[in-house]
C-alpha cells in the first residue's frame, strides 16, 4: 500500500513537470525597466568579456589636492640695490637669516599686521632659534611669549576681520634694519617697535654691544 502511494506520487510529479517544464513566470522584455532592457540583449560571454576589459584598464587618478607653491628666497630685500656694482657683490645671506625673515612675514600675518615691522623681524629671529642672536636673547630671558605679549601691549590687538597680504611689505624701520644688517650693524631705530620691545625686556645698549662683539669675533660663522 505504501509502495503503491509513493509510486503514484512520483508518477504525478513527473507528469506535472512534463506539462509545465518552466515553473517560473516568464517576464517579457517589454515589461522590464528601461535600464535593464539593454542588459537582456547582451550575450553572457560578451558581458563577461567587457567586464574583464574594464577591470584590467586602470582608471586615471585625479588628485583633488592643490599644488603646493613655495617661494624660495635667495636674498633679503634692500632699499638701495643700486649700491651693488654687480650681482656678485650682493651679500649672501645664510639660511638662518632667510628662514628668520620668512618667519617674520608669517608672524606679521598671524598678528594681522599690514606690514612686517621690526617687531616681526624680532619674532622671526626668535622662532628660527639656532642663530647667535636668538640664543643670546633666550639666554637673557627674552622669550617668544614675552615678546608677543609686549607687542600686543605696545601696538594693541589688530582687527580680527582684517586679512593681511601674503607677504606684508616691510616698514621703513624694518627695511633700514635689514640694510644696516648688510653693513654688519646690529641695531635698529630707537623709535621702532622692535627696539622698544627689546628695551622693555631689558635688552640695553650694553647687551647689544656684547652681542655685536660675539658676532664679530674671528672665525665667526652663523649659517
PDB file of C-alpha atoms in Angstrom, residues 137 140-143 146-147 149-151 194-204:
ATOM      1  CA  UNK A 137      68.116  86.564  23.648  1.00  0.00           C
ATOM      2  CA  UNK A 140      68.844  86.561  28.729  1.00  0.00           C
ATOM      3  CA  UNK A 141      65.184  85.747  29.296  1.00  0.00           C
ATOM      4  CA  UNK A 142      63.808  87.364  26.147  1.00  0.00           C
ATOM      5  CA  UNK A 143      61.468  84.606  25.016  1.00  0.00           C
ATOM      6  CA  UNK A 146      57.241  87.636  26.279  1.00  0.00           C
ATOM      7  CA  UNK A 147      57.942  89.426  23.006  1.00  0.00           C
ATOM      8  CA  UNK A 149      52.867  89.949  24.859  1.00  0.00           C
ATOM      9  CA  UNK A 150      54.861  93.178  24.691  1.00  0.00           C
ATOM     10  CA  UNK A 151      53.957  93.669  21.028  1.00  0.00           C
ATOM     11  CA  UNK A 194      61.274  96.169  17.840  1.00  0.00           C
ATOM     12  CA  UNK A 195      63.715  98.406  19.702  1.00  0.00           C
ATOM     13  CA  UNK A 196      61.047  99.358  22.238  1.00  0.00           C
ATOM     14  CA  UNK A 197      60.140  95.719  22.879  1.00  0.00           C
ATOM     15  CA  UNK A 198      63.789  94.806  23.441  1.00  0.00           C
ATOM     16  CA  UNK A 199      64.277  97.769  25.758  1.00  0.00           C
ATOM     17  CA  UNK A 200      61.207  96.794  27.772  1.00  0.00           C
ATOM     18  CA  UNK A 201      62.562  93.261  28.158  1.00  0.00           C
ATOM     19  CA  UNK A 202      65.945  94.505  29.366  1.00  0.00           C
ATOM     20  CA  UNK A 203      67.983  94.382  26.173  1.00  0.00           C
ATOM     21  CA  UNK A 204      70.039  97.566  26.547  1.00  0.00           C
TER      22      UNK A 204
END
